XYZ file of C-alpha atoms in Angstrom:
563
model
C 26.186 209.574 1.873
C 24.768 210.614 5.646
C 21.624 211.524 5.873
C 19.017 212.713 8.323
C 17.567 210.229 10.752
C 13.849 209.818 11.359
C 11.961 210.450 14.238
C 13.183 207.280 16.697
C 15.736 206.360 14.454
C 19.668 206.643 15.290
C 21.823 207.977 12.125
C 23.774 205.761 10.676
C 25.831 205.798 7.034
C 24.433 204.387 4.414
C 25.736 200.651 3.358
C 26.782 199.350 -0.150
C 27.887 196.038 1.030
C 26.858 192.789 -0.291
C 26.973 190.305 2.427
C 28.023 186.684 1.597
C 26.461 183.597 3.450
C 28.249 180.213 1.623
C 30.399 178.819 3.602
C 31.471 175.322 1.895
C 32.330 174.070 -0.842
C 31.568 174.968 -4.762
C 29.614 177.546 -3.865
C 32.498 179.641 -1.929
C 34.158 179.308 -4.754
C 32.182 180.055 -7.513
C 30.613 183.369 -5.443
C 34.073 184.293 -4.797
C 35.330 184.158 -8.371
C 31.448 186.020 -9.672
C 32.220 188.692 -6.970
C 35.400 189.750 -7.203
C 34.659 192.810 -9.244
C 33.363 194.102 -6.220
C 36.131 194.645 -4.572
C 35.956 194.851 -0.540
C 31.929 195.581 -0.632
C 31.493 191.800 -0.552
C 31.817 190.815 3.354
C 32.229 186.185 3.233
C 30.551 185.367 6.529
C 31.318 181.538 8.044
C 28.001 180.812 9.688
C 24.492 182.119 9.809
C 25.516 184.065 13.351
C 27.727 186.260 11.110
C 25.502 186.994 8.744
C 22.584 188.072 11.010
C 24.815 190.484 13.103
C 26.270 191.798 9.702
C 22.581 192.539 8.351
C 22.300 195.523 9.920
C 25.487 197.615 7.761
C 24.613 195.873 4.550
C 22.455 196.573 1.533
C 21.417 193.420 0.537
C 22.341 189.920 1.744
C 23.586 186.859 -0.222
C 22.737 183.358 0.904
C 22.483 179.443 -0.475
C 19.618 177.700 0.624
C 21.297 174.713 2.173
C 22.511 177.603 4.984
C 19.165 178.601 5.600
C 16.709 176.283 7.643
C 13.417 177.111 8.976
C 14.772 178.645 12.101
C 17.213 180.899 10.298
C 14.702 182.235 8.223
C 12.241 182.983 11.264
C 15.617 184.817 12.800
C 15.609 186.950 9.512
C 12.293 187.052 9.458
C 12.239 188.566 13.511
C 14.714 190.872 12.236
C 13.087 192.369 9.205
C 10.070 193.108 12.110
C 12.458 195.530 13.533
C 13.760 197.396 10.497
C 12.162 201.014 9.998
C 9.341 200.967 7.737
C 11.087 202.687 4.909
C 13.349 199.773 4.713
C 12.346 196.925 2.407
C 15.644 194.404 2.674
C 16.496 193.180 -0.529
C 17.681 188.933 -0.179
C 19.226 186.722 -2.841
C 18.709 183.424 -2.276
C 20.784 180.395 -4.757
C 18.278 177.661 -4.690
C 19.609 174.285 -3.606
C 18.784 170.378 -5.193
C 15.616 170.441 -2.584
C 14.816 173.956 -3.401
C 14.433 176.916 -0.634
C 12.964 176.161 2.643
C 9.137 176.799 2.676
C 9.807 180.007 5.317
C 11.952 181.894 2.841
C 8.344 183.815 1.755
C 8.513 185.435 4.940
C 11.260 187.082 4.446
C 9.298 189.453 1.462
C 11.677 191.195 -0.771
C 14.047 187.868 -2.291
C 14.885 186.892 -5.334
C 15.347 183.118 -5.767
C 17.974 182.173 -8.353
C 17.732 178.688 -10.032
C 20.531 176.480 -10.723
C 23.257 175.852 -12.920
C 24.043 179.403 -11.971
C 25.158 181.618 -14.483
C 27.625 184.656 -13.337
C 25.900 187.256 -15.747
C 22.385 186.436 -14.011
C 24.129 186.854 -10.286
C 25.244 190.152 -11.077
C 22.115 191.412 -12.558
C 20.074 190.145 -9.440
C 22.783 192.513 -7.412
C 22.615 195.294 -9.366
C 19.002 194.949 -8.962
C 19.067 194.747 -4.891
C 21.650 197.170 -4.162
C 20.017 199.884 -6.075
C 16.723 199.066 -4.812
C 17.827 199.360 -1.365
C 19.887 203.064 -2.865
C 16.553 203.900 -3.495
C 15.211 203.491 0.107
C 18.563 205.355 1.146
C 17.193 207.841 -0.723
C 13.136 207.912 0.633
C 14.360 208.028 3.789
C 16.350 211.375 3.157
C 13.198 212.856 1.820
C 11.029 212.629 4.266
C 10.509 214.524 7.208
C 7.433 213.030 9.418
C 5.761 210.344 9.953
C 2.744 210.986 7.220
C 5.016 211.187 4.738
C 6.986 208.228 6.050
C 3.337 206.044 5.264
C 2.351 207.806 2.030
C 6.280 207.284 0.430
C 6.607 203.328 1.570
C 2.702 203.064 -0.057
C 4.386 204.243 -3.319
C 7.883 202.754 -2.584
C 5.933 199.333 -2.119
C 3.777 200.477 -5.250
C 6.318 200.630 -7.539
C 8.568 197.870 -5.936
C 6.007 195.226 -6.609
C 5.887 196.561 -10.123
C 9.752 196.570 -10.401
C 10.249 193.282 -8.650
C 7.875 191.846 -11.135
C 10.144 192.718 -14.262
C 13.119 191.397 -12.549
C 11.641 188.042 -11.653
C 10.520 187.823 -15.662
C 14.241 188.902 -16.481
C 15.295 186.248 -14.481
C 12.535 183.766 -15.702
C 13.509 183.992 -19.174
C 16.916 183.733 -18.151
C 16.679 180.783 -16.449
C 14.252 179.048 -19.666
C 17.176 179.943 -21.554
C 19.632 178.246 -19.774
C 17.724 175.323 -19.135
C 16.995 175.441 -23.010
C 21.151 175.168 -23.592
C 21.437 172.595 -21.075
C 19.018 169.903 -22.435
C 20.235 170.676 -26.091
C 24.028 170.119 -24.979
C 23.165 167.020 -23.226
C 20.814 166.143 -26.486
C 24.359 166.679 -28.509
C 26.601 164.845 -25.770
C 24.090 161.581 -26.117
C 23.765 161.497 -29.719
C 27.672 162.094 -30.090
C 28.189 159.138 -27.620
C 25.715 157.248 -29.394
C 27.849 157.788 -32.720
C 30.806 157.237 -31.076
C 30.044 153.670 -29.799
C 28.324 152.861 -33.209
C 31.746 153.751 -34.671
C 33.743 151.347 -32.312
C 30.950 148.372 -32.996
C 31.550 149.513 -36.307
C 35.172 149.439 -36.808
C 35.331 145.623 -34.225
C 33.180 143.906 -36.724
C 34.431 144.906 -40.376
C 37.880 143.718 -38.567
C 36.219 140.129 -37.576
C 34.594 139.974 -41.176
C 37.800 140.952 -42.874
C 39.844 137.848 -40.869
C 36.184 135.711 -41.269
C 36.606 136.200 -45.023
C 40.047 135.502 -45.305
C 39.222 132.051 -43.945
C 36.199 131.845 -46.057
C 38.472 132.882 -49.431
C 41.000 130.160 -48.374
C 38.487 127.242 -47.908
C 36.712 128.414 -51.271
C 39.846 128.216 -53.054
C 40.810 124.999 -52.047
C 37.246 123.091 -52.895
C 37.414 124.516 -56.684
C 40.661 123.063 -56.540
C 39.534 119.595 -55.191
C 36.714 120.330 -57.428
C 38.902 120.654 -60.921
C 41.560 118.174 -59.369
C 38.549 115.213 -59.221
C 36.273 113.204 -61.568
C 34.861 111.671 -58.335
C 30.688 112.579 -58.206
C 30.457 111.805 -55.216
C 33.616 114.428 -54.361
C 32.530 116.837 -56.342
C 28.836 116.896 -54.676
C 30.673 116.803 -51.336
C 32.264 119.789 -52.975
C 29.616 121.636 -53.715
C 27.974 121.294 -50.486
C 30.823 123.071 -48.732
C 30.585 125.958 -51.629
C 27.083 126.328 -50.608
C 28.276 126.981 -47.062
C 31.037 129.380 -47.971
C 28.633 131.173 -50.004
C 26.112 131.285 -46.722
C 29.110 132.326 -44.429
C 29.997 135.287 -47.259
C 26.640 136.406 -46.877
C 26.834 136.560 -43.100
C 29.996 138.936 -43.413
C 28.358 141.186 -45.878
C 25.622 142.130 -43.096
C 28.550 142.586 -40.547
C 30.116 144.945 -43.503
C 26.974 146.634 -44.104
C 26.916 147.529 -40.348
C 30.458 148.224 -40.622
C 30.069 150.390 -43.600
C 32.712 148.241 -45.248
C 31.367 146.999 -47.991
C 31.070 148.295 -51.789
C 28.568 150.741 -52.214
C 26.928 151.137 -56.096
C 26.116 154.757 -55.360
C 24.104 156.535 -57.950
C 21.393 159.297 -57.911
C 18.269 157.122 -56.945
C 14.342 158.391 -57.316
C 13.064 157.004 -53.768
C 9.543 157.775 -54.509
C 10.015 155.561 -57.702
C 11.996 153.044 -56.000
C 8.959 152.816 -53.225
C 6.261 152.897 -55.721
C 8.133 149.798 -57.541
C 8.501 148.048 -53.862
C 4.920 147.936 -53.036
C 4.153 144.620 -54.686
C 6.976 142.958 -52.682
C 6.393 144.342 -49.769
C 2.284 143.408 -49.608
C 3.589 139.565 -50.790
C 6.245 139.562 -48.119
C 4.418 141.224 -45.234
C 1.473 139.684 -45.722
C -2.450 139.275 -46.175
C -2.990 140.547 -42.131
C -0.355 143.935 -42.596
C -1.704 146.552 -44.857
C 1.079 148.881 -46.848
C 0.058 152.480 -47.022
C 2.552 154.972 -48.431
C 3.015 158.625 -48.442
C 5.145 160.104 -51.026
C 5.779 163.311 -51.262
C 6.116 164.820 -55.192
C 8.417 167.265 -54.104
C 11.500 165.222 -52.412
C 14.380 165.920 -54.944
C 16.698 162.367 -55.844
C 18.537 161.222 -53.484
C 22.272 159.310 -53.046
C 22.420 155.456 -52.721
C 22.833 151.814 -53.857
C 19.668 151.669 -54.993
C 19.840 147.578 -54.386
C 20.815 147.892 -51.087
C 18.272 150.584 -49.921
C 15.528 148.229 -51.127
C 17.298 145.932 -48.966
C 16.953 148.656 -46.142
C 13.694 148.930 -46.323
C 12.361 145.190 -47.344
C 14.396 144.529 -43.213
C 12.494 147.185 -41.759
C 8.814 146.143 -43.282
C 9.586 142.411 -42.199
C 10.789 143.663 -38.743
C 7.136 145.812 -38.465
C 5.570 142.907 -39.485
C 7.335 140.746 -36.399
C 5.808 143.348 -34.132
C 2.461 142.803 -34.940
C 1.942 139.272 -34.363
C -2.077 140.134 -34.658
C -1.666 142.445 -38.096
C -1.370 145.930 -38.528
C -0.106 149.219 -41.176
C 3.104 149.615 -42.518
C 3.622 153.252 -43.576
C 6.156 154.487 -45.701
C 6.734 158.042 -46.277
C 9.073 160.754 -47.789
C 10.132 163.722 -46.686
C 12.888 166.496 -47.258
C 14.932 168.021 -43.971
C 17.330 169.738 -42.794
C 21.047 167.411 -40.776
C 20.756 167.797 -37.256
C 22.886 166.111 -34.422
C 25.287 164.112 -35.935
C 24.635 164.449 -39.419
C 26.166 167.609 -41.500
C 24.568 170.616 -42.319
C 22.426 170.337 -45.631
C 19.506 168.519 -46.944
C 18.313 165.241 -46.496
C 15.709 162.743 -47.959
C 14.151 161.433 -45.138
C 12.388 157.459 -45.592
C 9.774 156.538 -42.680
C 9.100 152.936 -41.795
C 6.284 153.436 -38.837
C 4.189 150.693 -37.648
C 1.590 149.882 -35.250
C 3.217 147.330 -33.462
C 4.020 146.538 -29.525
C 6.944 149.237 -29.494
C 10.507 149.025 -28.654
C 11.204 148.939 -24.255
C 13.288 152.326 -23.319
C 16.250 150.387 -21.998
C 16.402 148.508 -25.675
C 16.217 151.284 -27.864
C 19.813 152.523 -27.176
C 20.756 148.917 -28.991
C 18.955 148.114 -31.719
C 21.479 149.441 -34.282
C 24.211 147.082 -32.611
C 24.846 143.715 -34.810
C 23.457 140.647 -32.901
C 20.941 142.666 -30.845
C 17.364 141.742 -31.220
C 14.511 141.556 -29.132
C 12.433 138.435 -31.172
C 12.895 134.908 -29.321
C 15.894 132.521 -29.645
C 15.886 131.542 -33.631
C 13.621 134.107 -34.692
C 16.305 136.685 -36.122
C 20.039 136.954 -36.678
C 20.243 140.375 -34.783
C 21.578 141.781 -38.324
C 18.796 143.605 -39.965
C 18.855 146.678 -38.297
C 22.272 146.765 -38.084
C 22.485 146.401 -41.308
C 19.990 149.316 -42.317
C 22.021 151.536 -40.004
C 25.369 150.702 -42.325
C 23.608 150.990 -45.979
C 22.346 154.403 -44.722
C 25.783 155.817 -42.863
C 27.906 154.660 -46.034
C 25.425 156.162 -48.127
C 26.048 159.439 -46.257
C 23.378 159.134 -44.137
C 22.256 157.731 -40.839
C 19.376 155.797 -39.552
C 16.918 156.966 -36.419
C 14.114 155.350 -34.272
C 11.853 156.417 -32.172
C 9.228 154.058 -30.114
C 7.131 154.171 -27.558
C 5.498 150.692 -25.723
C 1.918 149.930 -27.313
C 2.420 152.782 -29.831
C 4.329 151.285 -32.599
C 7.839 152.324 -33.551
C 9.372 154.556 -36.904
C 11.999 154.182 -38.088
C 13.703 156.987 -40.776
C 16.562 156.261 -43.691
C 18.188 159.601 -44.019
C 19.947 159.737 -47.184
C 22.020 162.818 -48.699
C 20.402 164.950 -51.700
C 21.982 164.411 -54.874
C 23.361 167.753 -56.834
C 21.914 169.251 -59.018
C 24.115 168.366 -61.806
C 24.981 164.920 -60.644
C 24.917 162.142 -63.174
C 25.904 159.564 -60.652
C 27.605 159.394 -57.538
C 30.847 156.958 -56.804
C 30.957 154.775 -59.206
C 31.645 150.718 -58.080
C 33.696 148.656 -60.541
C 31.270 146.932 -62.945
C 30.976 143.372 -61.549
C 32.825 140.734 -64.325
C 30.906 137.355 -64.528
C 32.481 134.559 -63.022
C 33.781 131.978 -65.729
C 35.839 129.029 -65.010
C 39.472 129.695 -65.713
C 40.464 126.685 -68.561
C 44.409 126.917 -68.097
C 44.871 128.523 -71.468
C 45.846 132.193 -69.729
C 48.241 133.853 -71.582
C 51.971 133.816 -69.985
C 52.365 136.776 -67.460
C 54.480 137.278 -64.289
C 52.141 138.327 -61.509
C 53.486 139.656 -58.020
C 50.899 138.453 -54.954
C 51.560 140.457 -51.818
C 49.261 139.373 -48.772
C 50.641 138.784 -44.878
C 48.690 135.713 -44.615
C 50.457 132.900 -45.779
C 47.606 130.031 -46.481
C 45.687 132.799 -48.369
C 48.901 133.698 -50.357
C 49.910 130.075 -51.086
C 46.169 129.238 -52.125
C 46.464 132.243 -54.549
C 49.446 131.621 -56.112
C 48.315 127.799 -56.653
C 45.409 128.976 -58.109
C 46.772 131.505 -60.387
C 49.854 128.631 -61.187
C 47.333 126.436 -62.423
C 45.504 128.660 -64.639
C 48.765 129.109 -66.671
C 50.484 132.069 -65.043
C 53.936 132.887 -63.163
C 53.677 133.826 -59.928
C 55.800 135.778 -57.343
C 55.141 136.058 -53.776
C 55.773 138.531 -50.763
C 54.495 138.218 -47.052
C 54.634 142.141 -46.370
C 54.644 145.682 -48.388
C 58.304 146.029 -48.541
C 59.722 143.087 -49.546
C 56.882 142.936 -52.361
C 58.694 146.583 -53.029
C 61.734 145.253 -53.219
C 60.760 142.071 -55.555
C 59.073 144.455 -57.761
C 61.672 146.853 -58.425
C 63.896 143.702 -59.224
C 61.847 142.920 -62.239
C 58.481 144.849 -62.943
C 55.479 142.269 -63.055
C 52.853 142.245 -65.599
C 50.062 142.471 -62.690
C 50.192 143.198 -59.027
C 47.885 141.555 -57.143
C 47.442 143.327 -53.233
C 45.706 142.542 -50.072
C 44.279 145.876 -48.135
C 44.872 144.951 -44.582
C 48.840 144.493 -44.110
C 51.321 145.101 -40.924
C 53.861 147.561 -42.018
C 52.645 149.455 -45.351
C 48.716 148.521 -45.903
C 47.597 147.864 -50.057
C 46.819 151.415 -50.133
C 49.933 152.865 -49.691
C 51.837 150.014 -51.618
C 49.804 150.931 -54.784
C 50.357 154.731 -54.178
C 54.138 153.992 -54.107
C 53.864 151.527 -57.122
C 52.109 154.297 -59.352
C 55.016 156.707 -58.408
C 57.065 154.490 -60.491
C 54.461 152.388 -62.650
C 51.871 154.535 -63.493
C 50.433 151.918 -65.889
C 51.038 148.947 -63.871
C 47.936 146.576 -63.630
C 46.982 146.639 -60.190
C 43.887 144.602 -58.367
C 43.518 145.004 -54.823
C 41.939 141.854 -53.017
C 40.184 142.584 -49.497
C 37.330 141.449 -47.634
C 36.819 144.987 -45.938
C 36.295 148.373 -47.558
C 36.738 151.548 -45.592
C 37.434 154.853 -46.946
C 41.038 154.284 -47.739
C 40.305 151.638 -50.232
C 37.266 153.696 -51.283
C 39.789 156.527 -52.485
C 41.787 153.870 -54.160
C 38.764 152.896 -56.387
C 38.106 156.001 -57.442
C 41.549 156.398 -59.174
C 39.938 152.957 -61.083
C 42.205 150.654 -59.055
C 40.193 146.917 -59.979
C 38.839 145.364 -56.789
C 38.433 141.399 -55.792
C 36.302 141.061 -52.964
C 37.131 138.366 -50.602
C 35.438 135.494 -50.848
C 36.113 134.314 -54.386
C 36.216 131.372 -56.674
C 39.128 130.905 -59.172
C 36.524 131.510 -61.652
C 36.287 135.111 -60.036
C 40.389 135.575 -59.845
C 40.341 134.374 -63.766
C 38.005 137.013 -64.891
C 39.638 139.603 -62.412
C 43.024 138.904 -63.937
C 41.963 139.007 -67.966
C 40.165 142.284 -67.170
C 43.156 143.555 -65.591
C 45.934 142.547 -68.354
C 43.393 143.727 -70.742
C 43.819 147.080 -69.591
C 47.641 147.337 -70.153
C-alpha cells in the first residue's frame, strides 16, 4: 500500500521483498529450492554491492555469513544510521562453520540461524521479519509528527524486544531439536556400522573354522584308524599325542564359532540370578585372594534365554579379563537388570548382566575392537584375543548382544544382554541330546549308507571309517549326483555335509524328505548358521566336525534306530 510520508521523508511504496545474499555454492541452491514459494519477492543478488543498493526497496534481507566480513557489516551498519527512526530492519543471517563475524551485533534487529538448516525453520524466521517490518509499514502510516514518531518507536521497540525474544526461543528449541536428531542418527549410523563389520568378522571366521575343522576331522579320523590298525605302544602313544592336539585345535574353532555364532546353542529358559549366585564360588577361586566379587541381583529380573553352560562361560572370560586389568587387585561387580532393545537390538525386553571393574580402562581408539577375534590389549602370550569375542557370539546367538563402555583409570563394564523368556516357555531350541562316544567294534548291523561331502579326503576318510565298522558305503562329491545315486536305490542312512558348491546339505535334505520322509538323515558340519539351525529343529541328527569313529558309530546306531 502507499502511504503518507513523514516530515523529511520522500514517499515511497512499501516493499515485500526478501533480498537474497548467497552467491556460491550449496547455499544458492538450497535458498533457491526453500524460496521458491515466494515467487518473484525473492531478489538473488551476486555480491555484497547488490545487496546494499537493493536494501533500500526490501523488507528484510537474507545473507550467509561467509558473505559478510567486518567491513560489510560496518557498510550495513552505516546504512541502518540513515534509515528513519520508525524503521527497525529486520536481517537473517545463516551462520557459517566459524560462526557470524563479531560486527553482525551492530546491525540490531537479526536473527542468526544455526546449521544443518532446516527449510521449515527458514520460513518461519521470514514470516517473522517480513511482518515485523509490515508492522513498521504500518506505524509509519499512523503517525503524523514527530512526538508521536518517538512515543510509537518507544512502544514499537517495546514490544519488538518482547517479540524478538519468543522468536529467538522458537528458534532455540528448534535448533536443540535438530541437533537432538542429528547426534541420535549418527548414534544409529555407528552402532549399525559397528554391527555390520561384526557381521563380516563374523561370517570370515565361521568360514576359516568350518575348512580348519574339516582338516581337523580328517587327521582325527585317520589316527583312530592307525590307532585300531596297531598293537605298537609306542604308535599308539604317538597316537594319542596327536588326538590331544586335534582335540586342542577343536577347541580353538569353537571360540572362532562362538564369535561367529556358529556353533550349537543348548538354549533353554535359564534363572541368571541363580546361575550367578551358583558362580560365586568359582569366580572368588579363579579371580583371586586380591579381587573381591560383589554382586547385585535384582529379585525382579524375569528368566531369561540361553545355554546356560556357555553363559557361565561368558561371564567366567569377562571376570578373568577384570582381573587382568587390575594387576594391583580390585571389585568385580556383577549385576542384573531388566531393559528395554535399543540400537541394534529389537524392540522388547531384555535381561541385562553387568561385569564392571575397577581396573586401568580400555584406550578410546581400542574400544571399537575388542569384540573382534584376535584383538587384545594384554602383552604377547598373555591372551588368545578370543574371550571377548567369544562373549560377544554366546550372547548374539542367544538373541542378544554384548556392550562396553570404559573410560582410562575408571574401570570398564561390560553388559550380556540376553532375550526374556515367555511366559509359557518350557524351553527354548532344543540341541540334539549329545550320544556318548563308544568305540565302534565292527559288529554294525549291514546297511547301505550314502556319504555326500565336496571334499574328497574327508569323504574317503568317512567312508573307510564307516567300511570298517561293518557297513556299505556309497559316495558322491556334490548334491546332485548324491540325488541321482539316491534315487537309483534308496539308502538306509544319508549321511550330508552342510557347506557344498551347487545345492548346500540343507537343501539336499529338504529335497530328500519330499520323497523320503522317513529317511535317516545326519548332517555332518563344522559350522552352524541359521540354515542348519532350521534343519535341527525338524529333528534332523547333527555330527559336529571334529569327530572320532567312536562319535560316527554312536551317530549312526542312533540314526538307524530311528527308522
Amino acid at each position: 500500500m502507499n502511504t503518507h510520508p513523514l516530515p523529511g521523508e520522500t514517499a515511497k511504496q512499501d516493499s515485500d521483498v526478501i533480498l537474497v545474499l548467497a552467491p556460491r555454492g550449496r547455499d544458492k541452491r538450497t535458498l533457491s529450492a526453500t524460496l521458491a514459494d515466494y515467487g518473484d519477492r525473492v531478489r538473488d543478488c551476486n555480491d555484497f554491492e547488490a545487496f546494499i543498493d537493493g536494501l533500500d526497496n526490501a523488507a528484510c534481507g537474507l545473507a550467509a555469513a561467509q558473505s559478510l566480513g567486518t567491513r560489510e557489516c560496518e557498510r550495513l551498519a552505516a546504512w541502518l544510521r540513515e534509515q528513519p527512526m520508525w524503521s527497525d530492519f529486520p536481517f537473517i543471517i545463516l551462520n557459517g562453520a566459524s560462526g557470524p563475524p563479531t560486527a553482525v551485533e551492530s546491525l540490531g534487529n537479526v536473527t542468526v540461524l544455526e546449521r544443518p538448516l532446516r527449510a521449515d525453520v527458514l520460513r518461519r524466521a521470514i514470516t517473522a521479519a517480513l511482518r515485523a517490518r509490515d508492522r513498521q509499514y504500518q506505524w509509519r502510516a499512523q503517525l503524523g509528527h514527530q512526538g508521536d514518531v518517538e512515543e510509537a518507536l518507544r512502544v514499537l521497540n517495546d514490544t519488538l524486544e518482547s517479540r524478538i525474544s519468543l522468536r529467538t526461543q522458537d528458534l532455540a528449541r528448534a535448533n536443540d531439536s535438530v541437533m537432538k536428531e542429528v547426534r541420535a542418527r549418527e548414534k544409529t549410523q555407528d552402532a549399525l556400522a559397528q554391527s555390520q563389520k561384526m557381521e563380516s568378522i563374523g561370517q570370515l571366521t565361521g568360514g576359516l573354522a568350518h575348512d580348519f575343522n574339516n582338516l581337523l576331522n580328517v587327521i582325527m579320523g585317520s589316527i583312530e584308524l592307525i590307532d585300531r590298525a596297531t598293537e605298537d605302544a609306542r604308535i599308539r602313544r604317538l597316537a594319542g599325542n596327536a588326538r590331544q592336539a586335534v582335540l586342542r585345535g577343536a577347541r580353538l574353532t569353537s571360540q572362532l564359532l562362538a564369535f561367529a555364532r556358529s556353533q550349537t546353542m543348548d538354549l533353554r529358559v535359564t534363572d541368571v540370578n541363580e546361575l550367578l549366585s551358583g558362580m560365586r564360588d568359582l569366580l572368588g577361586l579363579s579371580l583371586g585372594a586380591t579381587v573381591k566379587v560383589v554382586t547385585y541381583l535384582d529379585p525382579s529380573v524375569p528368566k531369561a534365554i540361553a545355554d546356560a553352560n556357555q553363559l557361565e562361560l561368558a561371564i567366567l572370560n569377562l571376570g578373568i579379563n577384570a582381573r587382568d586389568a587390575m594387576p594391583g587387585g580390585g571389585t568385580v561387580t556383577l549385576t542384573t537388570s531388566l531393559r528395554r532393545g535399543s540400537g541394534d537390538l529389537p524392540e522388547g525386553a531384555y535381561v541385562v548382566i553387568a561385569v564392571a571393574d575397577t581396573g586401568s580402562g580400555i584406550a578410546p581408539a581400542a574400544l571399537s575392537k575388542v569384540f573382534d577375534p584376535f584383538f587384545t590389549t594384554k602383552p604377547v602370550g598373555k591372551g588368545t584375543g578370543l574371550g571377548l569375542s567369544q562373549v560377544y557370539g554366546i550372547a548374539r546367538q542367544s538373541g542378544g548382544t554384548a556392550r562396553i563402555e570404559s573410560e582410562l583409570g575408571k574401570g570398564t563394564v561390560v553388559e550380556l544382554w540376553l532375550s526374556v523368556a515367555a511366559a509359557d516357555d518350557q524351553a527354548a531350541t532344543e540341541s540334539p541330546d549329545a550320544t556318548p562316544s563308544t568305540q565302534g567294534n565292527g559288529d554294525a548291523t549291514p546297511a547301505d549308507i550314502l556319504v555326500i561331502d565336496d571334499d574328497h579326503i574327508v569323504r574317503n576318510l568317512i567312508v573307510e571309517c564307516l567300511q570298517s565298522l561293518g557297513y556299505q558305503v556309497r559316495q558322491a562329491a556334490d548334491g546332485e549326483s548324491g540325488l541321482r545315486l539316491l534315487k537309483e536305490r534308496a539308502p538306509d542312512l544319508l549321511m550330508v555335509d552342510f557347506i557344498m558348491p551347487g545345492l548346500n546339505g540343507a537343501e539336499v535334505i529338504e529335497r530328500v524328505r519330499a520323497d523320503l520322509p522317513d529317511l535317516p538323515i545326519i548332517l555332518a558340519t563344522g559350522y552352524v548358521d541359521a540354515q542348519v539351525s532350521a534343519v535341527l529343529l525338524r529333528n534332523e541328527l547333527l555330527l559336529q566336525k571334529p569327530f572320532d569313529i567312536g562319535d560316527l558309530a554312536a551317530m549312526v546306531r542312533q540314526a538307524l534306530r530311528r527308522e
